[in-house]
GROMACS .gro file of C-alpha atoms in nm:
model
  174
    1MET     CA    1  -2.052   0.142   2.119
    2SER     CA    2  -1.709   0.001   2.122
    3ARG     CA    3  -1.410   0.191   1.998
    4PRO     CA    4  -1.193   0.094   1.700
    5GLY     CA    5  -0.945  -0.177   1.802
    6GLU     CA    6  -1.168  -0.330   2.071
    7GLN     CA    7  -1.285  -0.685   2.028
    8GLY     CA    8  -1.606  -0.690   1.824
    9SER     CA    9  -1.592  -0.315   1.733
   10THR     CA   10  -1.624  -0.393   1.356
   11ASP     CA   11  -1.924  -0.630   1.420
   12THR     CA   12  -2.090  -0.364   1.647
   13PHE     CA   13  -2.025  -0.098   1.401
   14LEU     CA   14  -2.178  -0.297   1.107
   15GLU     CA   15  -2.486  -0.397   1.315
   16ARG     CA   16  -2.536  -0.036   1.404
   17LEU     CA   17  -2.497   0.074   1.047
   18GLN     CA   18  -2.760  -0.180   0.925
   19ALA     CA   19  -2.991  -0.094   1.214
   20ASP     CA   20  -2.960   0.274   1.145
   21TRP     CA   21  -3.032   0.228   0.779
   22GLY     CA   22  -3.315  -0.004   0.865
   23ARG     CA   23  -3.474   0.274   1.076
   24VAL     CA   24  -3.409   0.561   0.825
   25LEU     CA   25  -3.485   0.378   0.506
   26PRO     CA   26  -3.650   0.039   0.584
   27GLU     CA   27  -3.665  -0.054   0.211
   28LEU     CA   28  -3.298  -0.003   0.162
   29ASP     CA   29  -3.092  -0.319   0.144
   30SER     CA   30  -2.770  -0.206   0.327
   31GLN     CA   31  -2.592  -0.535   0.284
   32PRO     CA   32  -2.397  -0.417  -0.029
   33MET     CA   33  -2.245  -0.147   0.179
   34LEU     CA   34  -2.078  -0.382   0.422
   35LEU     CA   35  -1.808  -0.537   0.211
   36PRO     CA   36  -1.656  -0.205   0.093
   37ILE     CA   37  -1.653  -0.083   0.461
   38LEU     CA   38  -1.490  -0.404   0.567
   39VAL     CA   39  -1.222  -0.380   0.297
   40ALA     CA   40  -1.157  -0.014   0.391
   41ARG     CA   41  -1.126  -0.103   0.756
   42LEU     CA   42  -0.897  -0.404   0.671
   43HIS     CA   43  -0.682  -0.168   0.466
   44GLN     CA   44  -0.649   0.077   0.751
   45ALA     CA   45  -0.570  -0.189   1.015
   46LEU     CA   46  -0.318  -0.377   0.788
   47SER     CA   47  -0.150  -0.043   0.696
   48ARG     CA   48  -0.096   0.059   1.048
   49ARG     CA   49   0.062  -0.275   1.140
   50VAL     CA   50   0.266  -0.293   0.822
   51GLU     CA   51   0.409   0.054   0.881
   52ASP     CA   52   0.547  -0.067   1.205
   53THR     CA   53   0.824  -0.241   1.018
   54TYR     CA   54   0.971   0.081   0.866
   55ARG     CA   55   0.837   0.360   1.070
   56ALA     CA   56   1.131   0.361   1.320
   57SER     CA   57   1.364   0.427   1.015
   58GLY     CA   58   1.186   0.747   0.944
   59LEU     CA   59   0.999   0.618   0.640
   60ASN     CA   60   0.623   0.648   0.559
   61ALA     CA   61   0.417   0.429   0.335
   62ALA     CA   62   0.474   0.634   0.026
   63ASN     CA   63   0.856   0.642   0.078
   64TRP     CA   64   0.863   0.264   0.149
   65ASP     CA   65   0.663   0.191  -0.169
   66LEU     CA   66   0.901   0.392  -0.377
   67LEU     CA   67   1.220   0.253  -0.229
   68VAL     CA   68   1.090  -0.109  -0.250
   69THR     CA   69   0.988  -0.041  -0.609
   70LEU     CA   70   1.340   0.078  -0.696
   71ARG     CA   71   1.497  -0.216  -0.511
   72ARG     CA   72   1.296  -0.473  -0.698
   73SER     CA   73   1.265  -0.316  -1.045
   74ALA     CA   74   1.544  -0.078  -1.114
   75PRO     CA   75   1.836  -0.174  -1.327
   76PRO     CA   76   2.181  -0.065  -1.198
   77GLU     CA   77   2.149   0.276  -1.381
   78GLY     CA   78   1.814   0.345  -1.218
   79LEU     CA   79   1.471   0.436  -1.353
   80THR     CA   80   1.334   0.759  -1.501
   81LEU     CA   81   1.075   0.950  -1.315
   82SER     CA   82   0.810   0.849  -1.560
   83GLU     CA   83   0.917   0.478  -1.534
   84LEU     CA   84   0.901   0.493  -1.161
   85ALA     CA   85   0.562   0.674  -1.163
   86GLY     CA   86   0.434   0.399  -1.389
   87LEU     CA   87   0.547   0.131  -1.164
   88THR     CA   88   0.385   0.290  -0.858
   89ALA     CA   89   0.084   0.468  -1.010
   90VAL     CA   90   0.185   0.799  -0.872
   91ALA     CA   91   0.146   1.115  -1.071
   92GLY     CA   92   0.463   1.295  -1.190
   93PRO     CA   93   0.457   1.606  -0.969
   94THR     CA   94   0.401   1.392  -0.662
   95MET     CA   95   0.672   1.147  -0.766
   96THR     CA   96   0.921   1.439  -0.806
   97ASN     CA   97   0.836   1.560  -0.444
   98ARG     CA   98   0.887   1.207  -0.312
   99VAL     CA   99   1.223   1.165  -0.486
  100ASP     CA  100   1.334   1.517  -0.363
  101ARG     CA  101   1.260   1.408   0.002
  102LEU     CA  102   1.428   1.077  -0.034
  103GLN     CA  103   1.729   1.238  -0.197
  104GLN     CA  104   1.752   1.484   0.106
  105LYS     CA  105   1.761   1.179   0.333
  106GLY     CA  106   2.040   1.030   0.129
  107LEU     CA  107   1.829   0.728   0.018
  108VAL     CA  108   1.811   0.793  -0.357
  109GLU     CA  109   2.039   0.981  -0.605
  110ARG     CA  110   1.971   1.141  -0.939
  111LEU     CA  111   2.193   1.064  -1.232
  112ALA     CA  112   2.184   1.237  -1.565
  113ASP     CA  113   2.018   1.008  -1.825
  114PRO     CA  114   2.280   0.929  -2.099
  115GLN     CA  115   2.005   0.885  -2.362
  116ASP     CA  116   1.816   1.194  -2.281
  117GLY     CA  117   2.000   1.495  -2.139
  118ARG     CA  118   1.672   1.657  -2.020
  119SER     CA  119   1.597   1.358  -1.800
  120TRP     CA  120   1.722   1.200  -1.478
  121ARG     CA  121   1.751   0.840  -1.358
  122ILE     CA  122   1.674   0.767  -1.002
  123ARG     CA  123   1.846   0.488  -0.813
  124LEU     CA  124   1.900   0.380  -0.451
  125THR     CA  125   2.204   0.481  -0.269
  126ALA     CA  126   2.411   0.203  -0.100
  127HIS     CA  127   2.278   0.325   0.225
  128ALA     CA  128   1.919   0.276   0.106
  129GLU     CA  129   2.002  -0.079  -0.031
  130ALA     CA  130   2.154  -0.176   0.302
  131LEU     CA  131   1.849  -0.041   0.488
  132LEU     CA  132   1.600  -0.222   0.269
  133ASP     CA  133   1.802  -0.551   0.286
  134ARG     CA  134   1.783  -0.519   0.666
  135LEU     CA  135   1.420  -0.428   0.684
  136LEU     CA  136   1.261  -0.643   0.412
  137PRO     CA  137   1.291  -0.983   0.591
  138ALA     CA  138   1.119  -0.833   0.901
  139HIS     CA  139   0.854  -0.668   0.676
  140VAL     CA  140   0.769  -1.006   0.503
  141HIS     CA  141   0.766  -1.177   0.843
  142ASN     CA  142   0.526  -0.910   0.973
  143GLU     CA  143   0.295  -0.948   0.683
  144ALA     CA  144   0.291  -1.326   0.717
  145ARG     CA  145   0.220  -1.285   1.095
  146LEU     CA  146  -0.071  -1.047   1.015
  147LEU     CA  147  -0.226  -1.308   0.782
  148SER     CA  148  -0.160  -1.596   1.007
  149GLY     CA  149  -0.520  -1.607   1.123
  150LEU     CA  150  -0.617  -1.753   0.784
  151SER     CA  151  -0.510  -2.088   0.651
  152ALA     CA  152  -0.320  -2.119   0.337
  153ALA     CA  153  -0.637  -2.224   0.150
  154GLU     CA  154  -0.830  -1.927   0.287
  155ARG     CA  155  -0.551  -1.680   0.199
  156ALA     CA  156  -0.543  -1.819  -0.159
  157GLN     CA  157  -0.923  -1.803  -0.182
  158PHE     CA  158  -0.923  -1.447  -0.043
  159GLU     CA  159  -0.653  -1.350  -0.293
  160ARG     CA  160  -0.853  -1.499  -0.587
  161LEU     CA  161  -1.165  -1.304  -0.483
  162ILE     CA  162  -0.982  -0.980  -0.442
  163ARG     CA  163  -0.810  -1.019  -0.783
  164ARG     CA  164  -1.141  -1.094  -0.944
  165LEU     CA  165  -1.311  -0.786  -0.790
  166LEU     CA  166  -1.012  -0.568  -0.891
  167ARG     CA  167  -1.024  -0.691  -1.245
  168ASP     CA  168  -1.388  -0.603  -1.262
  169LEU     CA  169  -1.340  -0.263  -1.098
  170GLU     CA  170  -1.033  -0.161  -1.304
  171VAL     CA  171  -1.228  -0.193  -1.639
  172PRO     CA  172  -1.330   0.161  -1.738
  173PRO     CA  173  -1.709   0.192  -1.713
  174GLY     CA  174  -1.896   0.209  -2.042
   0.00000   0.00000   0.00000
């Protein structure tokens, strides 16, 4: 069997998966398993390639997401931890830890919230803004390159299908 990253390894893996299930449970239609597996493998492959843009700057995906969120969404006075957590779908304690690490790296600063003395506002440092402004064009170019195997029409169709699936999956069961 081929290893991940080799030409055809995903096809070989999926063929093996279907053959194995066909042998173990011949009455099982394993076809519905394939798309979630493909999406997971696509996510892993894209994540590895996207991280190439910012890994050399000492950032990981979680840090990148938080910094980019602050760059695009924060007013000059910054965002509260709860606002930042809401924009990134990250739980409060995890967000606090991420902010602590980024503050230690000199990429974010905490400012007392003038409206709530018990709260802090988080904003990018000038160093972080300069870093992001340098990295973002390369990041966007890299993402475009990663999707260049699809035509504009295919990318639009792929996006529509993913959005539709996500809308369906984000509705609470019941």
